[in-house]
Amino acid sequence: LISIGPGGFGVENAEATGRATLEQAADRYTPRIISGGETYKTDLYKAIASGSSAALYAIVKEPRAKEKSDNSKSDGGFSERAASAGSFSDARVLNAMDLYASTFSDRSTSLKTKSMKIEVSKLREVVKELEGMGKNEKKFDVKRAKDIYKKGGDAFNKYCFLANEGLNVKMKRLPYL
Protein backbone atom coordinates (compact mmCIF):
# COMPACT_ATOMS: atom_id res chain seq x y z
CA LEU A 1 0.00 0.00 0.00
CA ILE A 2 1.48 3.34 -0.99
CA SER A 3 0.53 6.44 0.95
CA ILE A 4 1.37 10.10 0.94
CA GLY A 5 2.54 11.25 4.34
CA PRO A 6 4.40 14.23 5.75
CA GLY A 7 7.65 13.03 4.22
CA GLY A 8 6.17 12.30 0.78
CA PHE A 9 5.53 8.82 -0.56
CA GLY A 10 6.02 5.88 1.72
CA VAL A 11 5.22 2.22 1.97
CA GLU A 12 3.03 0.92 4.78
CA ASN A 13 2.31 -2.66 5.68
CA ALA A 14 -1.03 -3.74 4.30
CA GLU A 15 -3.19 -5.89 6.53
CA ALA A 16 -4.26 -9.21 5.11
CA THR A 17 -8.02 -9.24 4.75
CA GLY A 18 -10.52 -11.32 2.88
CA ARG A 19 -10.44 -14.94 1.88
CA ALA A 20 -6.76 -15.65 2.58
CA THR A 21 -7.12 -14.51 6.19
CA LEU A 22 -10.37 -16.43 6.60
CA GLU A 23 -8.76 -19.63 5.32
CA GLN A 24 -5.81 -19.23 7.72
CA ALA A 25 -8.18 -18.60 10.63
CA ALA A 26 -10.29 -21.59 9.63
CA ASP A 27 -7.21 -23.81 9.58
CA ARG A 28 -6.18 -22.52 12.98
CA TYR A 29 -9.46 -22.34 14.92
CA THR A 30 -12.03 -24.69 13.38
CA PRO A 31 -10.31 -27.89 14.59
CA ARG A 32 -10.75 -26.68 18.19
CA ILE A 33 -14.35 -25.64 17.51
CA ILE A 34 -15.19 -28.97 15.85
CA SER A 35 -13.49 -30.93 18.64
CA GLY A 36 -15.39 -28.85 21.18
CA GLY A 37 -18.68 -29.64 19.43
CA GLU A 38 -17.92 -33.35 19.52
CA THR A 39 -17.14 -33.12 23.24
CA TYR A 40 -20.33 -31.14 23.84
CA LYS A 41 -22.63 -33.63 22.16
CA THR A 42 -21.00 -36.78 23.55
CA ASP A 43 -18.93 -36.44 26.73
CA LEU A 44 -20.76 -33.45 28.21
CA TYR A 45 -24.14 -35.02 27.50
CA LYS A 46 -23.06 -38.30 29.14
CA ALA A 47 -21.70 -36.47 32.20
CA ILE A 48 -24.97 -34.61 32.69
CA ALA A 49 -27.20 -37.63 31.99
CA SER A 50 -25.21 -39.77 34.45
CA GLY A 51 -25.43 -37.09 37.14
CA SER A 52 -21.66 -37.03 37.63
CA SER A 53 -20.62 -33.59 38.86
CA ALA A 54 -16.94 -34.64 38.79
CA ALA A 55 -17.13 -35.64 35.11
CA LEU A 56 -19.02 -32.44 34.31
CA TYR A 57 -16.41 -30.31 36.04
CA ALA A 58 -13.53 -32.09 34.28
CA ILE A 59 -15.04 -31.13 30.90
CA VAL A 60 -15.79 -27.44 31.54
CA LYS A 61 -13.08 -26.42 34.04
CA GLU A 62 -10.74 -23.57 33.26
CA PRO A 63 -6.97 -24.01 33.42
CA ARG A 64 -5.31 -23.29 36.72
CA ALA A 65 -3.95 -19.81 37.34
CA LYS A 66 -0.30 -19.05 36.75
CA GLU A 67 1.81 -19.67 39.84
CA LYS A 68 5.18 -18.33 40.89
CA SER A 69 6.75 -21.75 40.29
CA ASP A 70 5.78 -21.50 36.59
CA ASN A 71 8.39 -18.77 36.08
CA SER A 72 11.20 -21.31 36.48
CA LYS A 73 9.82 -23.57 33.73
CA SER A 74 11.09 -23.23 30.17
CA ASP A 75 7.63 -22.45 28.76
CA GLY A 76 6.44 -20.52 31.81
CA GLY A 77 4.20 -23.43 32.77
CA PHE A 78 2.00 -22.86 29.73
CA SER A 79 1.79 -26.49 28.57
CA GLU A 80 0.95 -27.72 32.06
CA ARG A 81 -1.77 -25.09 32.52
CA ALA A 82 -3.20 -25.74 29.04
CA ALA A 83 -3.37 -29.46 29.79
CA SER A 84 -5.41 -28.73 32.92
CA ALA A 85 -8.20 -27.03 30.91
CA GLY A 86 -11.37 -28.99 30.28
CA SER A 87 -12.15 -30.18 26.75
CA PHE A 88 -15.08 -27.71 26.49
CA SER A 89 -13.67 -24.82 28.49
CA ASP A 90 -13.56 -21.15 27.68
CA ALA A 91 -9.79 -21.36 27.22
CA ARG A 92 -9.89 -24.34 24.86
CA VAL A 93 -13.03 -23.81 22.73
CA LEU A 94 -14.79 -20.51 23.34
CA ASN A 95 -11.70 -18.36 22.78
CA ALA A 96 -11.22 -20.09 19.42
CA MET A 97 -14.86 -19.38 18.58
CA ASP A 98 -14.37 -15.71 19.46
CA LEU A 99 -11.24 -15.42 17.35
CA TYR A 100 -12.83 -17.19 14.39
CA ALA A 101 -15.87 -14.89 14.59
CA SER A 102 -13.56 -11.87 14.41
CA THR A 103 -12.19 -12.97 11.05
CA PHE A 104 -15.52 -12.13 9.43
CA SER A 105 -14.82 -8.42 10.01
CA ASP A 106 -12.38 -6.19 8.22
CA ARG A 107 -11.92 -2.65 9.44
CA SER A 108 -15.08 -2.45 11.53
CA THR A 109 -17.03 -5.15 13.32
CA SER A 110 -19.53 -6.76 10.95
CA LEU A 111 -23.05 -7.77 11.86
CA LYS A 112 -22.03 -11.39 11.30
CA THR A 113 -19.18 -11.09 13.82
CA LYS A 114 -21.45 -9.38 16.35
CA SER A 115 -24.09 -12.10 15.96
CA MET A 116 -21.52 -14.88 16.32
CA LYS A 117 -20.03 -13.26 19.43
CA ILE A 118 -23.50 -13.06 21.00
CA GLU A 119 -23.75 -16.84 20.65
CA VAL A 120 -20.29 -17.25 22.19
CA SER A 121 -21.45 -15.09 25.13
CA LYS A 122 -24.41 -17.41 25.62
CA LEU A 123 -22.05 -20.39 25.62
CA ARG A 124 -19.82 -18.65 28.18
CA GLU A 125 -22.82 -18.31 30.48
CA VAL A 126 -23.63 -22.00 29.97
CA VAL A 127 -20.06 -23.10 30.72
CA LYS A 128 -19.92 -20.87 33.81
CA GLU A 129 -23.19 -22.32 35.16
CA LEU A 130 -22.14 -25.90 34.44
CA GLU A 131 -18.71 -25.30 35.99
CA GLY A 132 -20.43 -24.03 39.15
CA MET A 133 -22.59 -27.16 39.28
CA GLY A 134 -19.57 -29.37 38.69
CA LYS A 135 -17.56 -27.75 41.49
CA ASN A 136 -20.31 -28.17 44.04
CA GLU A 137 -22.06 -31.55 44.03
CA LYS A 138 -24.87 -30.13 46.20
CA LYS A 139 -25.70 -27.57 43.45
CA PHE A 140 -25.80 -30.24 40.74
CA ASP A 141 -29.34 -30.72 39.47
CA VAL A 142 -29.69 -33.02 36.45
CA LYS A 143 -32.90 -31.39 35.19
CA ARG A 144 -31.42 -27.89 35.45
CA ALA A 145 -28.16 -29.07 33.86
CA LYS A 146 -30.10 -30.54 30.92
CA ASP A 147 -31.92 -27.23 30.41
CA ILE A 148 -28.63 -25.35 30.47
CA TYR A 149 -27.14 -27.95 28.08
CA LYS A 150 -30.00 -27.38 25.59
CA LYS A 151 -29.47 -23.62 25.77
CA GLY A 152 -25.78 -24.12 24.98
CA GLY A 153 -26.55 -26.53 22.15
CA ASP A 154 -28.87 -23.98 20.56
CA ALA A 155 -26.18 -21.29 20.84
CA PHE A 156 -23.52 -23.60 19.37
CA ASN A 157 -25.75 -24.54 16.42
CA LYS A 158 -26.67 -20.92 15.74
CA TYR A 159 -22.97 -20.01 15.83
CA CYS A 160 -22.24 -22.74 13.26
CA PHE A 161 -25.13 -21.55 11.07
CA LEU A 162 -23.83 -17.99 11.15
CA ALA A 163 -20.24 -19.11 10.47
CA ASN A 164 -21.29 -21.28 7.52
CA GLU A 165 -23.60 -18.68 6.00
CA GLY A 166 -22.10 -17.19 2.85
CA LEU A 167 -18.87 -19.20 3.00
CA ASN A 168 -17.09 -19.95 -0.24
CA VAL A 169 -17.95 -23.39 -1.60
CA LYS A 170 -14.35 -24.56 -1.07
CA MET A 171 -14.36 -23.69 2.64
CA LYS A 172 -15.04 -26.42 5.18
CA ARG A 173 -18.31 -25.95 7.06
CA LEU A 174 -18.66 -26.22 10.82
CA PRO A 175 -20.86 -29.21 11.71
CA TYR A 176 -23.95 -28.80 13.84
CA LEU A 177 -24.40 -30.77 17.07
Coordinates of C-alpha atoms in Angstrom, one line a residue:
L1 CA 0.0 0.0 0.0
I2 CA 1.5 3.3 -1.0
S3 CA 0.5 6.4 1.0
I4 CA 1.4 10.1 0.9
G5 CA 2.5 11.3 4.3
P6 CA 4.4 14.2 5.7
G7 CA 7.6 13.0 4.2
G8 CA 6.2 12.3 0.8
F9 CA 5.5 8.8 -0.6
G10 CA 6.0 5.9 1.7
V11 CA 5.2 2.2 2.0
E12 CA 3.0 0.9 4.8
N13 CA 2.3 -2.7 5.7
A14 CA -1.0 -3.7 4.3
E15 CA -3.2 -5.9 6.5
A16 CA -4.3 -9.2 5.1
T17 CA -8.0 -9.2 4.7
G18 CA -10.5 -11.3 2.9
R19 CA -10.4 -14.9 1.9
A20 CA -6.8 -15.7 2.6
T21 CA -7.1 -14.5 6.2
L22 CA -10.4 -16.4 6.6
E23 CA -8.8 -19.6 5.3
Q24 CA -5.8 -19.2 7.7
A25 CA -8.2 -18.6 10.6
A26 CA -10.3 -21.6 9.6
D27 CA -7.2 -23.8 9.6
R28 CA -6.2 -22.5 13.0
Y29 CA -9.5 -22.3 14.9
T30 CA -12.0 -24.7 13.4
P31 CA -10.3 -27.9 14.6
R32 CA -10.7 -26.7 18.2
I33 CA -14.3 -25.6 17.5
I34 CA -15.2 -29.0 15.9
S35 CA -13.5 -30.9 18.6
G36 CA -15.4 -28.9 21.2
G37 CA -18.7 -29.6 19.4
E38 CA -17.9 -33.4 19.5
T39 CA -17.1 -33.1 23.2
Y40 CA -20.3 -31.1 23.8
K41 CA -22.6 -33.6 22.2
T42 CA -21.0 -36.8 23.5
D43 CA -18.9 -36.4 26.7
L44 CA -20.8 -33.5 28.2
Y45 CA -24.1 -35.0 27.5
K46 CA -23.1 -38.3 29.1
A47 CA -21.7 -36.5 32.2
I48 CA -25.0 -34.6 32.7
A49 CA -27.2 -37.6 32.0
S50 CA -25.2 -39.8 34.4
G51 CA -25.4 -37.1 37.1
S52 CA -21.7 -37.0 37.6
S53 CA -20.6 -33.6 38.9
A54 CA -16.9 -34.6 38.8
A55 CA -17.1 -35.6 35.1
L56 CA -19.0 -32.4 34.3
Y57 CA -16.4 -30.3 36.0
A58 CA -13.5 -32.1 34.3
I59 CA -15.0 -31.1 30.9
V60 CA -15.8 -27.4 31.5
K61 CA -13.1 -26.4 34.0
E62 CA -10.7 -23.6 33.3
P63 CA -7.0 -24.0 33.4
R64 CA -5.3 -23.3 36.7
A65 CA -3.9 -19.8 37.3
K66 CA -0.3 -19.1 36.7
E67 CA 1.8 -19.7 39.8
K68 CA 5.2 -18.3 40.9
S69 CA 6.8 -21.8 40.3
D70 CA 5.8 -21.5 36.6
N71 CA 8.4 -18.8 36.1
S72 CA 11.2 -21.3 36.5
K73 CA 9.8 -23.6 33.7
S74 CA 11.1 -23.2 30.2
D75 CA 7.6 -22.5 28.8
G76 CA 6.4 -20.5 31.8
G77 CA 4.2 -23.4 32.8
F78 CA 2.0 -22.9 29.7
S79 CA 1.8 -26.5 28.6
E80 CA 0.9 -27.7 32.1
R81 CA -1.8 -25.1 32.5
A82 CA -3.2 -25.7 29.0
A83 CA -3.4 -29.5 29.8
S84 CA -5.4 -28.7 32.9
A85 CA -8.2 -27.0 30.9
G86 CA -11.4 -29.0 30.3
S87 CA -12.1 -30.2 26.8
F88 CA -15.1 -27.7 26.5
S89 CA -13.7 -24.8 28.5
D90 CA -13.6 -21.1 27.7
A91 CA -9.8 -21.4 27.2
R92 CA -9.9 -24.3 24.9
V93 CA -13.0 -23.8 22.7
L94 CA -14.8 -20.5 23.3
N95 CA -11.7 -18.4 22.8
A96 CA -11.2 -20.1 19.4
M97 CA -14.9 -19.4 18.6
D98 CA -14.4 -15.7 19.5
L99 CA -11.2 -15.4 17.3
Y100 CA -12.8 -17.2 14.4
A101 CA -15.9 -14.9 14.6
S102 CA -13.6 -11.9 14.4
T103 CA -12.2 -13.0 11.1
F104 CA -15.5 -12.1 9.4
S105 CA -14.8 -8.4 10.0
D106 CA -12.4 -6.2 8.2
R107 CA -11.9 -2.7 9.4
S108 CA -15.1 -2.5 11.5
T109 CA -17.0 -5.2 13.3
S110 CA -19.5 -6.8 10.9
L111 CA -23.1 -7.8 11.9
K112 CA -22.0 -11.4 11.3
T113 CA -19.2 -11.1 13.8
K114 CA -21.4 -9.4 16.4
S115 CA -24.1 -12.1 16.0
M116 CA -21.5 -14.9 16.3
K117 CA -20.0 -13.3 19.4
I118 CA -23.5 -13.1 21.0
E119 CA -23.8 -16.8 20.7
V120 CA -20.3 -17.3 22.2
S121 CA -21.4 -15.1 25.1
K122 CA -24.4 -17.4 25.6
L123 CA -22.0 -20.4 25.6
R124 CA -19.8 -18.7 28.2
E125 CA -22.8 -18.3 30.5
V126 CA -23.6 -22.0 30.0
V127 CA -20.1 -23.1 30.7
K128 CA -19.9 -20.9 33.8
E129 CA -23.2 -22.3 35.2
L130 CA -22.1 -25.9 34.4
E131 CA -18.7 -25.3 36.0
G132 CA -20.4 -24.0 39.1
M133 CA -22.6 -27.2 39.3
G134 CA -19.6 -29.4 38.7
K135 CA -17.6 -27.8 41.5
N136 CA -20.3 -28.2 44.0
E137 CA -22.1 -31.5 44.0
K138 CA -24.9 -30.1 46.2
K139 CA -25.7 -27.6 43.4
F140 CA -25.8 -30.2 40.7
D141 CA -29.3 -30.7 39.5
V142 CA -29.7 -33.0 36.4
K143 CA -32.9 -31.4 35.2
R144 CA -31.4 -27.9 35.5
A145 CA -28.2 -29.1 33.9
K146 CA -30.1 -30.5 30.9
D147 CA -31.9 -27.2 30.4
I148 CA -28.6 -25.4 30.5
Y149 CA -27.1 -28.0 28.1
K150 CA -30.0 -27.4 25.6
K151 CA -29.5 -23.6 25.8
G152 CA -25.8 -24.1 25.0
G153 CA -26.5 -26.5 22.1
D154 CA -28.9 -24.0 20.6
A155 CA -26.2 -21.3 20.8
F156 CA -23.5 -23.6 19.4
N157 CA -25.7 -24.5 16.4
K158 CA -26.7 -20.9 15.7
Y159 CA -23.0 -20.0 15.8
C160 CA -22.2 -22.7 13.3
F161 CA -25.1 -21.6 11.1
L162 CA -23.8 -18.0 11.1
A163 CA -20.2 -19.1 10.5
N164 CA -21.3 -21.3 7.5
E165 CA -23.6 -18.7 6.0
G166 CA -22.1 -17.2 2.9
L167 CA -18.9 -19.2 3.0
N168 CA -17.1 -19.9 -0.2
V169 CA -18.0 -23.4 -1.6
K170 CA -14.4 -24.6 -1.1
M171 CA -14.4 -23.7 2.6
K172 CA -15.0 -26.4 5.2
R173 CA -18.3 -25.9 7.1
L174 CA -18.7 -26.2 10.8
P175 CA -20.9 -29.2 11.7
Y176 CA -24.0 -28.8 13.8
L177 CA -24.4 -30.8 17.1

